[in-house]
Coordinates of C-alpha atoms and ligand atoms in Angstrom, one line a residue:
X1 CA 49.7 38.4 42.3
X2 CA 52.0 35.6 44.1
X3 CA 55.6 35.7 43.2
X4 CA 58.5 33.4 44.2
X5 CA 61.9 34.9 43.3
X6 CA 64.8 32.7 43.7
X7 CA 63.4 30.5 46.4
X8 CA 65.4 28.4 48.2
X9 CA 64.5 25.8 50.9
X10 CA 66.1 23.4 52.7
X11 CA 64.8 21.2 55.7
X12 CA 66.9 21.0 58.8
X13 CA 69.0 23.5 57.3
X14 CA 72.8 23.4 58.4
X15 CA 72.4 20.4 60.4
X16 CA 73.6 16.8 59.2
X17 CA 70.3 15.8 58.3
X18 CA 70.0 19.0 56.0
X19 CA 67.4 17.9 52.8
X20 CA 67.3 20.4 49.9
X21 CA 63.7 20.9 49.0
X22 CA 63.8 23.6 46.8
X23 CA 66.4 25.3 44.6
X24 CA 66.3 28.7 43.1
X25 CA 62.4 28.5 42.3
X26 CA 61.0 31.5 40.5
X27 CA 57.4 30.8 39.8
X28 CA 54.4 33.3 39.7
X29 CA 50.7 32.7 39.8
X30 CA 48.3 36.0 38.1
X31 CA 44.8 36.5 38.9
X32 CA 42.3 34.2 36.9
X33 CA 45.0 31.7 36.5
X34 CA 44.8 27.6 37.3
X35 CA 47.9 26.1 37.5
X36 CA 48.8 22.3 37.6
X37 CA 51.9 21.5 39.6
X38 CA 53.6 18.0 38.6
X39 CA 56.4 16.2 39.6
X40 CA 57.9 13.0 41.1
X41 CA 57.7 12.2 44.7
X42 CA 60.0 14.5 46.6
X43 CA 60.3 17.0 43.9
X44 CA 59.2 19.7 46.0
X45 CA 55.6 20.2 45.3
X46 CA 54.2 20.3 49.0
X47 CA 57.2 22.5 50.1
X48 CA 56.1 24.9 47.6
X49 CA 52.5 25.1 48.6
X50 CA 53.7 25.7 52.2
X51 CA 56.2 28.4 50.9
X52 CA 53.7 29.9 49.0
X53 CA 51.1 30.3 51.9
X54 CA 53.5 31.3 54.1
X55 CA 53.6 28.4 56.4
X56 CA 57.4 28.1 55.3
X57 CA 59.8 30.8 55.3
X58 CA 62.5 30.5 52.5
X59 CA 66.1 30.2 53.3
X60 CA 66.9 32.6 50.4
X61 CA 64.9 34.3 48.0
X62 CA 61.5 36.6 48.1
X63 CA 57.9 35.9 48.2
X64 CA 56.0 38.8 46.7
X65 CA 52.2 38.7 47.3
X66 CA 50.5 41.9 45.2
X67 CA 53.9 43.2 45.3
X68 CA 54.6 43.1 48.9
X69 CA 57.5 41.1 50.1
X70 CA 56.0 38.9 52.7
X71 CA 59.4 37.2 53.5
X72 CA 60.3 40.6 55.4
X73 CA 57.3 40.2 57.8
X74 CA 57.9 38.5 60.9
X75 CA 54.9 36.6 60.4
X76 CA 54.0 35.9 56.9
X77 CA 51.0 33.5 57.6
X78 CA 49.4 36.4 59.3
X79 CA 49.9 38.5 56.4
X80 CA 48.5 36.0 54.1
X81 CA 45.7 34.5 56.1
X82 CA 42.8 34.8 54.2
X83 CA 44.5 35.7 50.8
X84 CA 46.0 32.5 50.2
X85 CA 44.4 29.3 51.2
X86 CA 46.0 26.0 51.4
X87 CA 44.1 22.5 51.4
X88 CA 46.3 20.0 52.6
X89 CA 46.5 16.5 50.8
X90 CA 43.6 14.0 52.9
X91 CA 42.3 17.6 54.3
X92 CA 39.5 15.3 55.7
X93 CA 41.9 14.2 58.5
X94 CA 41.7 17.7 59.9
X95 CA 38.3 18.1 60.5
X96 CA 37.7 18.4 64.3
X97 CA 34.6 20.4 65.2
X98 CA 31.2 18.8 66.2
X99 CA 29.2 20.0 63.4
X100 CA 30.1 20.4 59.4
X101 CA 29.0 23.9 59.6
X102 CA 31.2 24.9 62.7
X103 CA 34.0 23.3 61.0
X104 CA 33.6 25.6 58.2
X105 CA 32.9 28.5 60.1
X106 CA 36.4 28.0 61.8
X107 CA 38.4 29.9 58.9
X108 CA 36.4 32.9 58.9
X109 CA 35.8 33.1 62.7
X110 CA 39.5 33.0 63.1
X111 CA 39.8 35.9 60.8
X112 CA 37.5 38.3 62.9
X113 CA 34.2 38.1 61.2
X114 CA 31.1 38.0 63.1
X115 CA 28.9 35.0 63.7
X116 CA 26.5 35.9 61.1
X117 CA 29.1 36.8 58.5
X118 CA 30.8 33.5 59.4
X119 CA 27.5 31.7 58.9
X120 CA 26.9 33.5 55.7
X121 CA 30.6 32.7 54.4
X122 CA 30.2 29.1 55.3
X123 CA 26.8 28.5 53.9
X124 CA 28.0 30.4 50.7
X125 CA 31.0 27.5 50.4
X126 CA 28.9 25.0 51.2
X127 CA 26.7 25.5 48.2
X128 CA 29.7 25.6 46.2
X129 CA 31.0 22.5 46.9
X130 CA 27.5 20.9 46.7
X131 CA 26.5 20.2 50.0
X132 CA 23.0 21.4 51.0
X133 CA 21.5 22.6 54.1
X134 CA 20.9 19.3 55.6
X135 CA 24.5 18.6 56.3
X136 CA 24.8 21.6 58.5
X137 CA 24.1 19.8 61.7
X138 CA 25.7 16.5 60.8
X139 CA 28.8 15.7 62.8
X140 CA 31.9 15.6 60.1
X141 CA 32.7 12.2 61.3
X142 CA 29.3 10.7 60.1
X143 CA 29.5 11.5 56.6
X144 CA 31.3 9.6 53.9
X145 CA 35.0 10.2 52.7
X146 CA 34.1 12.3 49.4
X147 CA 31.5 14.7 51.6
X148 CA 34.5 15.1 54.2
X149 CA 36.9 16.2 51.3
X150 CA 34.3 18.6 50.6
X151 CA 33.6 19.9 54.0
X152 CA 37.4 20.7 54.4
X153 CA 37.8 22.5 51.1
X154 CA 34.9 24.6 51.9
X155 CA 36.6 25.4 55.3
X156 CA 39.2 26.8 53.2
X157 CA 37.1 28.3 50.4
X158 CA 35.1 30.1 52.9
X159 CA 37.6 32.7 53.6
X160 CA 37.4 33.8 50.3
X161 CA 41.4 33.4 49.4
X162 CA 42.4 35.1 46.3
X163 CA 44.7 32.1 45.7
X164 CA 43.3 28.7 46.5
X165 CA 46.1 26.0 46.7
X166 CA 45.2 22.5 47.0
X167 CA 47.9 19.6 47.7
X168 CA 47.0 16.4 45.6
X169 CA 43.3 16.9 45.7
X170 CA 42.7 14.0 44.0
X171 CA 44.5 11.6 46.1
X172 CA 42.4 8.6 46.9
X173 CA 39.4 9.5 44.6
X174 CA 38.2 6.9 41.8
X175 CA 37.5 8.7 38.5
X176 CA 34.1 9.9 39.2
X177 CA 35.2 11.6 42.6
X178 CA 38.1 13.2 40.5
X179 CA 35.6 14.5 38.0
X180 CA 33.4 16.0 40.4
X181 CA 36.0 17.4 42.4
X182 CA 37.3 19.5 39.4
X183 CA 33.7 20.2 38.6
X184 CA 33.2 21.7 42.4
X185 CA 36.7 23.6 41.6
X186 CA 35.5 25.1 38.5
X187 CA 32.1 26.4 40.3
X188 CA 34.7 27.9 43.3
X189 CA 36.9 29.7 40.6
X190 CA 35.6 33.2 39.7
X191 CA 33.3 33.4 42.7
X192 CA 35.3 32.6 46.1
X193 CA 38.9 32.7 44.9
X194 CA 40.4 34.5 41.9
X195 CA 43.2 31.7 41.2
X196 CA 44.0 27.9 41.8
X197 CA 46.9 26.0 42.1
X198 CA 46.8 22.4 42.4
X199 CA 49.3 19.8 43.0
X200 CA 48.9 16.5 41.3
X201 CA 50.8 13.4 40.0
X202 CA 48.5 12.6 37.2
X203 CA 48.9 14.2 33.9
X204 CA 45.5 13.5 32.9
X205 CA 44.3 15.8 35.9
X206 CA 46.3 18.7 34.6
X207 CA 45.4 18.2 31.1
X208 CA 41.7 18.2 32.3
X209 CA 41.5 21.2 34.7
X210 CA 44.6 23.3 34.5
X211 CA 45.6 26.1 32.1
X212 CA 49.2 26.0 33.0
X213 CA 51.5 23.7 34.4
X214 CA 54.7 23.7 36.5
X215 CA 56.9 20.8 36.3
X216 CA 59.3 20.3 39.5
X217 CA 61.9 18.0 39.5
X218 CA 64.6 17.4 42.3
X219 CA 63.8 20.8 43.9
X220 CA 63.9 22.6 40.4
X221 CA 61.5 23.9 37.8
X222 CA 62.0 21.7 35.0
X223 CA 59.7 23.3 32.8
X224 CA 56.3 25.6 32.8
X225 CA 53.8 27.3 30.5
X226 CA 50.7 26.5 29.0
X227 CA 49.5 23.1 29.2
X228 CA 49.9 22.7 25.1
X229 CA 53.4 24.2 25.6
X230 CA 54.7 21.8 28.3
X231 CA 52.9 18.7 26.8
X232 CA 54.7 19.3 23.8
X233 CA 58.0 18.4 25.5
X234 CA 56.8 14.9 25.9
X235 CA 60.5 13.8 25.9
X236 CA 61.7 16.0 28.6
X237 CA 58.6 15.1 30.9
X238 CA 59.5 11.4 30.0
X239 CA 63.2 11.8 31.0
X240 CA 62.0 13.2 34.4
X241 CA 59.8 9.9 35.1
X242 CA 56.7 11.6 34.2
X243 CA 54.0 10.5 31.7
X244 CA 52.2 12.5 29.5
X245 CA 48.8 11.4 28.5
X246 CA 48.5 8.3 26.4
X247 CA 47.0 10.4 23.3
X248 CA 49.6 13.1 23.4
X249 CA 52.5 10.7 23.5
X250 CA 51.0 9.0 20.5
X251 CA 50.6 12.1 18.9
X252 CA 54.1 13.1 19.3
X253 CA 55.4 10.0 17.9
X254 CA 53.5 10.8 14.8
X255 CA 55.0 14.2 14.8
X256 CA 58.5 12.7 15.1
X257 CA 57.9 10.6 12.0
X258 CA 56.9 13.7 9.7
X259 CA 53.0 13.9 10.2
X260 CA 52.0 17.7 10.9
X261 CA 49.4 18.1 13.6
X262 CA 48.4 21.8 14.3
X263 CA 47.8 21.7 18.2
X264 CA 48.8 19.7 21.1
X265 CA 46.4 17.0 21.4
X266 CA 45.1 16.1 24.9
X267 CA 42.1 14.2 24.6
X268 CA 41.4 10.7 22.8
X269 CA 38.4 12.6 20.9
X270 CA 40.8 15.4 19.6
X271 CA 43.0 12.8 18.7
X272 CA 40.4 10.7 16.7
X273 CA 39.2 13.7 15.1
X274 CA 42.6 14.9 14.1
X275 CA 43.7 11.4 13.0
X276 CA 40.5 11.1 10.9
X277 CA 41.3 14.3 9.1
X278 CA 44.6 13.3 8.3
X279 CA 43.5 10.2 6.7
X280 CA 40.7 12.0 4.7
X281 CA 43.6 14.0 3.5
Ligands
ATP301 N1 59.9 17.8 57.5 C1 60.8 17.6 56.4 N2 61.8 17.6 57.1 C2 62.9 16.9 56.4 N3 62.8 16.8 55.1 C3 61.6 16.9 54.4 C4 60.4 17.3 55.2 N4 59.5 17.3 54.2 C5 60.0 16.8 53.1 N5 61.3 16.9 52.8 C6 62.1 16.6 52.0 O1 62.2 17.6 51.3 C7 62.1 17.0 49.7 C8 60.7 17.8 48.9 O2 59.7 17.2 49.7 P1 58.1 17.4 49.3 O3 57.2 16.9 50.4 O4 58.2 18.9 49.1 O5 57.8 16.9 47.7 P2 56.7 16.4 47.3 O6 56.7 16.6 45.9 O7 55.5 16.8 47.9 O8 56.7 14.9 47.4 P3 55.2 14.0 47.3 O9 55.0 13.6 45.9 O10 55.9 12.5 47.7 O11 54.2 14.6 48.3 C9 62.3 15.5 49.7 O12 63.6 15.4 49.5 C10 61.8 15.2 51.1 O13 62.2 14.0 51.7
MG302 MG1 54.0 16.3 48.6

């Protein structure tokens, strides 16, 4: 659905302040996939989300959406509007309308839908992010931080993007908030969007919610694949300053010592069961 081919991006290109952010990135997201994007600070994750949503134009390379090269378009954002939705980090800072419902209607309204259609889309999005009707007329400034983030996500989801991209959606959330966020994204996927790409610093987030992982390192793709394939490469990940989940590391060490395990173990429960079965012989 979205395909990046040999994408390069440099901020302040051709100036003394030039900062290379993406180097020859090839990456594609197909319908139905959920991707986690990880990498250390400054590895290019946010730049990648902005390239994918058309906010930034690659310095070289192509971005294809359903086979159409959007880099050739004068206004890539207009072409991708409503097809690729980007939720920025701390999106709650961008709420500005006087009521929750108006804020969520803003995107669909901008796409040219009638008032009734906007309301319908906004209400559906609210239900899926777990906000009931009592929130509609509240000011976005009088609700809690967690609720604000839901409103902000609903605002993007209300546009029914094919691909929903979220930059560090779990930033600042406690473990309970994080679980609620992923539950909410699980509800949204397949209903209001077809694919999800989320950026995270946490391997545990990726293990919990992604099917596939893209690992960025200094603007380049270090590796990508299914969660199992990527977490197997724990040495590579650790060399890039990333931590695999603790249990995965434990199992990798046991494998190095010659103990065979069939699959990559991502949760403590699975690890306990696998080790128990081994000991039982
Ligand atoms: N507006 C900008 N102007 C100049 N350089 C920038 C700008 N935004 C990002 N960069 C640089 O581009 C590189 C990639 O930054 P990017 O924000 O994409 O990384 P990131 O992986 O999202 O980092 P973080 O985990 O801290 O959010 C970094 O070297 C960064 O300093
Ligand atoms: Mg970032």
